[in-house]
mmCIF file of C-alpha atoms in Angstrom:
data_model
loop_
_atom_site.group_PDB
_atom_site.id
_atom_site.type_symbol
_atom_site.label_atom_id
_atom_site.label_comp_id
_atom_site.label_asym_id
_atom_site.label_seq_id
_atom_site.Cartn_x
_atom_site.Cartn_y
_atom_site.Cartn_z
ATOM 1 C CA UNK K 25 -4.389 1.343 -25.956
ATOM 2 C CA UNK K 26 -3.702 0.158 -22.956
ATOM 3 C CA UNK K 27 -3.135 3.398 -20.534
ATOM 4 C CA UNK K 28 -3.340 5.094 -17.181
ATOM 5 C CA UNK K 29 -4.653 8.474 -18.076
ATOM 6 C CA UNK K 30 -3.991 11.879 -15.610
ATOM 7 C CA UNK K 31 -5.754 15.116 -15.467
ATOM 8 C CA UNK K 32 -4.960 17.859 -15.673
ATOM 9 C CA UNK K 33 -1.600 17.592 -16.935
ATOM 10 C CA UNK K 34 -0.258 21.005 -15.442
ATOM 11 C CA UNK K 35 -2.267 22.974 -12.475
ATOM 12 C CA UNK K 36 -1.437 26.227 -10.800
ATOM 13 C CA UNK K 37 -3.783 27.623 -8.258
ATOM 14 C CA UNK K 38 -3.610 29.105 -4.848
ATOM 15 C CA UNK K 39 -3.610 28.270 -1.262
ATOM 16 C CA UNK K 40 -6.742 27.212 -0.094
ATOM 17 C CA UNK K 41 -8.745 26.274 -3.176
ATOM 18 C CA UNK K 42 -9.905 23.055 -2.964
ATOM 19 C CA UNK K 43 -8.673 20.842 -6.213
ATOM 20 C CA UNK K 44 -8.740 17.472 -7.732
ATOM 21 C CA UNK K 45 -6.781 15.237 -9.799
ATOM 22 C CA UNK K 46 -8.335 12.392 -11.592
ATOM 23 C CA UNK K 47 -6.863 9.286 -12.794
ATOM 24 C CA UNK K 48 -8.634 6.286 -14.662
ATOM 25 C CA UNK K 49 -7.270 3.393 -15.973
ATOM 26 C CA UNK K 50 -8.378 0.753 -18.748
ATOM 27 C CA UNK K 51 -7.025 -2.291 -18.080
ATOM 28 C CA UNK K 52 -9.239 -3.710 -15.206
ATOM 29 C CA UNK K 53 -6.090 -3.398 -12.617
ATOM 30 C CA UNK K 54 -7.283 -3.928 -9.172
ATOM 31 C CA UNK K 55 -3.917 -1.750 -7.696
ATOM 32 C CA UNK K 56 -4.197 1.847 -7.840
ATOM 33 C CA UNK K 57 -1.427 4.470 -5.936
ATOM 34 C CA UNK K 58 -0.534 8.143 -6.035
ATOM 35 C CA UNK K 59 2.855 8.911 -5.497
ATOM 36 C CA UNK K 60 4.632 12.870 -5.547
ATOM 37 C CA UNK K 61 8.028 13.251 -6.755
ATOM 38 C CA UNK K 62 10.391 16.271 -5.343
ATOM 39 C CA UNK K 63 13.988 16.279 -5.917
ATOM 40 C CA UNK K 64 16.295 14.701 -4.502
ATOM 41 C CA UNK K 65 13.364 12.265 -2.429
ATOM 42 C CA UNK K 66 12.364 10.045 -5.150
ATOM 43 C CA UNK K 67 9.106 9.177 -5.538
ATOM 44 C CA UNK K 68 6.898 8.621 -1.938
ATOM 45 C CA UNK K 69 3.604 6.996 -1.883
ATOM 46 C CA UNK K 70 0.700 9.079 -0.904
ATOM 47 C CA UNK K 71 -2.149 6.562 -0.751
ATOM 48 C CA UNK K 72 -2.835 3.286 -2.450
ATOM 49 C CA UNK K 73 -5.930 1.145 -3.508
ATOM 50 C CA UNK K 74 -5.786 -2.854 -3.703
ATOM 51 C CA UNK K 75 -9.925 -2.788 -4.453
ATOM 52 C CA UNK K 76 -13.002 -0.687 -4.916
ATOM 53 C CA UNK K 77 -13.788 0.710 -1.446
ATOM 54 C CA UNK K 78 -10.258 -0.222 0.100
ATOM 55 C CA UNK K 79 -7.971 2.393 0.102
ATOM 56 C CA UNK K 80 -4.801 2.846 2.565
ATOM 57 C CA UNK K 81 -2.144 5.190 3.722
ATOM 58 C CA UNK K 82 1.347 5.303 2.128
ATOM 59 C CA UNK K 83 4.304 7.153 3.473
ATOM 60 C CA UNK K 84 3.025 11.217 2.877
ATOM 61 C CA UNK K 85 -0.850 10.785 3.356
ATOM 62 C CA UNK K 86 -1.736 14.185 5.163
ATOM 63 C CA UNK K 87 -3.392 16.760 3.335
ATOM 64 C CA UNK K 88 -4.507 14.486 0.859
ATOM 65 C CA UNK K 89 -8.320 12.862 0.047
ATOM 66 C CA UNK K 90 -8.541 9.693 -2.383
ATOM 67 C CA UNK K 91 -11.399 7.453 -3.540
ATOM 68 C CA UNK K 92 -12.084 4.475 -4.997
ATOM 69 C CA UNK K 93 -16.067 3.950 -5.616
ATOM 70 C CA UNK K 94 -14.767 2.384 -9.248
ATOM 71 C CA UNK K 95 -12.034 0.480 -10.410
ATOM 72 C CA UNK K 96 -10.852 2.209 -12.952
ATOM 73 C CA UNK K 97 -11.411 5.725 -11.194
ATOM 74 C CA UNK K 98 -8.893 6.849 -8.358
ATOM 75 C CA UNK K 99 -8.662 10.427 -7.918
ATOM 76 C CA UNK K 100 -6.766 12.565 -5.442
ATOM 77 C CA UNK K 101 -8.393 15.815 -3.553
ATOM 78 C CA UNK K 102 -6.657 18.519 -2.072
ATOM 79 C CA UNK K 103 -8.881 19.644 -0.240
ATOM 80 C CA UNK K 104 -7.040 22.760 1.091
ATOM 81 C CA UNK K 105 -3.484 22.764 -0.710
ATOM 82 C CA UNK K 106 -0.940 24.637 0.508
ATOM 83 C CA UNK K 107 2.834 25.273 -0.876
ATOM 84 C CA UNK K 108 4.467 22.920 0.375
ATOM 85 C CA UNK K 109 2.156 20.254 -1.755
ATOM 86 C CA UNK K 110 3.963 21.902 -5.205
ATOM 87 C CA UNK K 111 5.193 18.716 -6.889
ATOM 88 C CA UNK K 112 5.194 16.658 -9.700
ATOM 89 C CA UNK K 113 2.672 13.889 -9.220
ATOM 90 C CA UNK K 114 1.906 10.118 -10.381
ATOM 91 C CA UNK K 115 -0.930 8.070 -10.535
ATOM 92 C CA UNK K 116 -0.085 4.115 -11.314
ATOM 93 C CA UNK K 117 -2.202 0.919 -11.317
ATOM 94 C CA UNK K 118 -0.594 -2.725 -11.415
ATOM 95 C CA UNK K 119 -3.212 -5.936 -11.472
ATOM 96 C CA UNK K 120 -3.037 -8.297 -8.158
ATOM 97 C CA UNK K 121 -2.431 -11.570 -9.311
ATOM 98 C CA UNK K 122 -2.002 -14.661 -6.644
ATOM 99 C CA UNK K 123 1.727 -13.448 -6.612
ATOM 100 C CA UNK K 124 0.518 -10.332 -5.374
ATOM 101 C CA UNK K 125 4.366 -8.486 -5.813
ATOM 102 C CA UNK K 126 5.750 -9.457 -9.608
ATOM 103 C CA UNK K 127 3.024 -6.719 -11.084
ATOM 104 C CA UNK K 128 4.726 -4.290 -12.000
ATOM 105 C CA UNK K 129 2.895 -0.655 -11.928
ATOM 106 C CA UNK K 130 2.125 1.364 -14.958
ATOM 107 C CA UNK K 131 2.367 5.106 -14.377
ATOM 108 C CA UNK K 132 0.128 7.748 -15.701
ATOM 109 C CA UNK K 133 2.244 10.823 -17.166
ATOM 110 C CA UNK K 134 2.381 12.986 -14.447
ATOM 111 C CA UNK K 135 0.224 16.167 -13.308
ATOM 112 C CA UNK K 136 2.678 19.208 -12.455
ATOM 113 C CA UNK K 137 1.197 20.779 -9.594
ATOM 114 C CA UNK K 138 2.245 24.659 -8.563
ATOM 115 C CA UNK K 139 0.477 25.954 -5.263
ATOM 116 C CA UNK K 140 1.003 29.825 -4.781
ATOM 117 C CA UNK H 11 11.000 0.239 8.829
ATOM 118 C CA UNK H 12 11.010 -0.629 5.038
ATOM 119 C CA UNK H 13 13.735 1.657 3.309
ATOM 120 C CA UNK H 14 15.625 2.057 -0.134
ATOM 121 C CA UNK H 15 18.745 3.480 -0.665
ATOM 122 C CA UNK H 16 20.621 4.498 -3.896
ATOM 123 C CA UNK H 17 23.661 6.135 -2.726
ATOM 124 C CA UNK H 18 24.351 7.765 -6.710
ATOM 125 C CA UNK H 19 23.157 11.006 -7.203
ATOM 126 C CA UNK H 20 24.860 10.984 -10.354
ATOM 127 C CA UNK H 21 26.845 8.491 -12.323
ATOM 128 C CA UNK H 22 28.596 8.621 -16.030
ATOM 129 C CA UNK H 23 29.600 5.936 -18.503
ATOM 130 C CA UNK H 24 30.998 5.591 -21.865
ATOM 131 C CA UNK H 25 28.547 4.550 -24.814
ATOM 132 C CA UNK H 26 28.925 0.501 -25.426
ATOM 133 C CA UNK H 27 30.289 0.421 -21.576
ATOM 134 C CA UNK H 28 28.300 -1.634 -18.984
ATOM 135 C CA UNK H 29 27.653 0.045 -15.840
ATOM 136 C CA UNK H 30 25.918 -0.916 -12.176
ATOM 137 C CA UNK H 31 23.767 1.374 -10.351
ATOM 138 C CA UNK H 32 23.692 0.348 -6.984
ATOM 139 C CA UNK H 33 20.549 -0.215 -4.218
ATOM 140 C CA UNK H 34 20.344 -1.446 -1.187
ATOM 141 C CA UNK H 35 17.025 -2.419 0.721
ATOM 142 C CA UNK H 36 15.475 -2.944 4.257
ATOM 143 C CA UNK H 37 12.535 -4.719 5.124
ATOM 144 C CA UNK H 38 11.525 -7.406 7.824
ATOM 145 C CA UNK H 39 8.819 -8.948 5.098
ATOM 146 C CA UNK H 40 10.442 -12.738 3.592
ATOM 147 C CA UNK H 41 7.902 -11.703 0.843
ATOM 148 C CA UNK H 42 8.826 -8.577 -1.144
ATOM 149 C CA UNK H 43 9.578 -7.531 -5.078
ATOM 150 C CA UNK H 44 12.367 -4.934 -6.301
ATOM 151 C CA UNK H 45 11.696 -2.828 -9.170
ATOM 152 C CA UNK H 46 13.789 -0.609 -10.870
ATOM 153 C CA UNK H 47 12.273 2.036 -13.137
ATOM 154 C CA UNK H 48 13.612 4.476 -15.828
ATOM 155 C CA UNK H 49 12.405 8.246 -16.183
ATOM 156 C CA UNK H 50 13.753 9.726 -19.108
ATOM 157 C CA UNK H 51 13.690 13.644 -19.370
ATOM 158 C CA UNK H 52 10.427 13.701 -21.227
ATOM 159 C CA UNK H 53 9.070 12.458 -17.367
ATOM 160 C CA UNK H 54 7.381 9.051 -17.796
ATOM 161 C CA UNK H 55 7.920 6.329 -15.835
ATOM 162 C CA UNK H 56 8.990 3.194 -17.646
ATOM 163 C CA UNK H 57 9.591 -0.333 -15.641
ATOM 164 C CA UNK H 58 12.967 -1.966 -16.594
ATOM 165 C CA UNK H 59 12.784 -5.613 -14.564
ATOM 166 C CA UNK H 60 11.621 -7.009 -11.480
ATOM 167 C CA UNK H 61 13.302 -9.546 -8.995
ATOM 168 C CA UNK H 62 11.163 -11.478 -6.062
ATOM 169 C CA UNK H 63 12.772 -12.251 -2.804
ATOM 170 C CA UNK H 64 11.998 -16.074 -3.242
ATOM 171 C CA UNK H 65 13.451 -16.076 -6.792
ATOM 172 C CA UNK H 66 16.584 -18.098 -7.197
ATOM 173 C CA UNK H 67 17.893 -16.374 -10.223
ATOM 174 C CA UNK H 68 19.123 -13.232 -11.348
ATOM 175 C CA UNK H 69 16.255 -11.750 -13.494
ATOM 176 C CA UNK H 70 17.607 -10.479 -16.737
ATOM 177 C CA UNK H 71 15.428 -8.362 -19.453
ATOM 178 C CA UNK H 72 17.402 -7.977 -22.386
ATOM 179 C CA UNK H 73 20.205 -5.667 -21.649
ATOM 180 C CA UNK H 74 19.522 -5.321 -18.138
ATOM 181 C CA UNK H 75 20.287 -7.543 -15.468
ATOM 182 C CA UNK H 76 19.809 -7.048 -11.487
ATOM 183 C CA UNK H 77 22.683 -8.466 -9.486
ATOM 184 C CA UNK H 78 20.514 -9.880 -6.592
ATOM 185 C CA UNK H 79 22.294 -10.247 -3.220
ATOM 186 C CA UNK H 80 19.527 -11.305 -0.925
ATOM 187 C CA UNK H 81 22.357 -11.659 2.175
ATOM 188 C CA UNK H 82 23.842 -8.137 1.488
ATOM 189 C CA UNK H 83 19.981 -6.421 1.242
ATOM 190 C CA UNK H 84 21.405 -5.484 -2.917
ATOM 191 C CA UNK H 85 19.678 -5.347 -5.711
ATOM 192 C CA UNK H 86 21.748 -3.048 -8.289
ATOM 193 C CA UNK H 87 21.007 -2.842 -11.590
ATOM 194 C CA UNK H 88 23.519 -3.880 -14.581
ATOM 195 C CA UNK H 89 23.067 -2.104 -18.063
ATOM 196 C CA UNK H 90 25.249 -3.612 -20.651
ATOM 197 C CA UNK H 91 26.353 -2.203 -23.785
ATOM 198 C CA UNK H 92 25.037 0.924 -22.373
ATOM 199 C CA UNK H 93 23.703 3.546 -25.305
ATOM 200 C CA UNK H 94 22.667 7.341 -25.175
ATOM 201 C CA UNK H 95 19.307 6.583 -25.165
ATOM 202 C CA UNK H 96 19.568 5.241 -21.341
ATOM 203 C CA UNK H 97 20.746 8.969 -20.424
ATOM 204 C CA UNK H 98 17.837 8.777 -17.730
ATOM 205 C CA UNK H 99 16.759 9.099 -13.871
ATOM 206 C CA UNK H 100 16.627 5.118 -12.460
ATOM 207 C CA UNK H 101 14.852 4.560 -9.938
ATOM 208 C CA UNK H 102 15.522 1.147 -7.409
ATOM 209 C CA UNK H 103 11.612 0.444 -5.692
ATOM 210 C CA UNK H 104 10.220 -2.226 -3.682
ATOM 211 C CA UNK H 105 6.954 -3.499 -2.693
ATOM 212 C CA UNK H 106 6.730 -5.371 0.700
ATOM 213 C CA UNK H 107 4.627 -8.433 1.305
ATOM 214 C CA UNK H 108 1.545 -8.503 4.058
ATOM 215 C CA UNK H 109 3.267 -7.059 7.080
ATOM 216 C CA UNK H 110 4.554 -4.230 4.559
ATOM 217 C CA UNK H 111 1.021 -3.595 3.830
ATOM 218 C CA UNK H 112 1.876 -3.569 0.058
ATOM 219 C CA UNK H 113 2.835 -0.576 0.264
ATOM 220 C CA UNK H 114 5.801 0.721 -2.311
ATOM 221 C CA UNK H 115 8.460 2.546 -1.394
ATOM 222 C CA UNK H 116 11.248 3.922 -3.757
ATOM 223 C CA UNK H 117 15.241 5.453 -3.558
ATOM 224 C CA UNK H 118 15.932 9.200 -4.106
ATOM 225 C CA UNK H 119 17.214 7.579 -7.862
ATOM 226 C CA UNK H 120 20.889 7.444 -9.760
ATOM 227 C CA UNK H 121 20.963 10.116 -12.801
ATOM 228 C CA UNK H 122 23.211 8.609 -15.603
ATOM 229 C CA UNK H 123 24.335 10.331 -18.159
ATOM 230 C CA UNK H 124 25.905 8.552 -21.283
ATOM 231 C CA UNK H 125 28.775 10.231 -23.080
ATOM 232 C CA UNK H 126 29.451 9.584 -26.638
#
């Protein structure tokens, strides 16, 4: 099955601690992003991937670590979360065609993270 | 500055009734997609239909439609025939061409809430 897969699906943990979210994908798309969502602000992009080894900023980028040294694998470090980095988050990959734009993205189901 | 506004927090309709969520976009990119997305309460992300600046045509996927007005920076999204399952967050996104970076940005989103 064709699927963007998040872990964990739920994290609380405290200030400080240094944490990571992975997020792998099976269906060879060269586009990976993470995006948070908080009420009432949609979703904003945190970082994005078009390749292995080529990674950029979105909109929200500080405070946050990503990777891409595979292309199925893309996860996101915190490497010192604080509270204001409680949200709900989204991984999503989308294949690059010649188009580049008409892909649409296919989300992962979301890691609840609570920062105390 | 690429930017997406839905200006519905919340919106209801009548089950069978049609009804238009609205967005309106900025970016300086000729090249860019729209994508609207629905996010039921279970929290997944689910892509609806896609329209690219250069297409000519409405798109149109099944009861959905996006009422593309390139001049007016609009892309709002038409559900027809609307049914309780579409209860849902929507969410209006674009990704910009080269000088955008490919980056994505999405609006704040239109809850809708179907009544029987």
């Amino acid at each position: 099955e064709a699927q963007v897969t998040q872990n964990p699906r739920y994290l609380i943990t405290v200030t400080g601690k240094k944490l990571t979210v992975t997020c792998s994908q099976n269906m060879n798309h060269e586009y990976m992003s993470w995006y948070r969502q908080d009420p009432g602000l949609g979703l904003r992009q945190i970082y994005y991937s078009m390749n292995v080894e080529v990674t950029d900023k979105g909109d929200v980028p500080e405070g946050y670590k990503v990777s891409r040294k595979e292309k199925r694998n893309f996860p996101l470090i915190l490497e010192s979360p604080s509270p204001n980095q409680t949200s709900l988050y989204f991984c999503a990959s989308s294949f690059l065609p010649f188009d580049r734009l008409n892909q649409p993205q296919h989300f992962g189901d979301g890691t609840r993270l609570s920062i105390l | 500055a690429q930017k997406i506004t839905q200006t519905q927090p919340g919106m209801f309709v009548q089950e069978k009734e049609a009804v238009t969520l609205d967005c309106t976009y900025d970016t300086s990119d000729p090249s860019y997609g729209l994508f609207w997305y629905k996010q039921p309460s279970s929290g997944e992300m689910i892509f609806l239909i896609y329209q690219g600046s250069y297409d000519q045509q409405n798109a149109t996927e099944g009861r959905y439609s996006l009422n593309f007005q390139k001049a007016r920076k609009s892309a709002n999204l038409v559900i027809s025939a609307s049914q309780l399952g579409d209860s849902a967050m929507y969410f209006c996104a674009m990704r910009a061409g080269n000088t955008g970076g490919f980056k994505t940005i999405f609006g704040a989103g239109t809850r809708l809430f179907v009544k029987a």
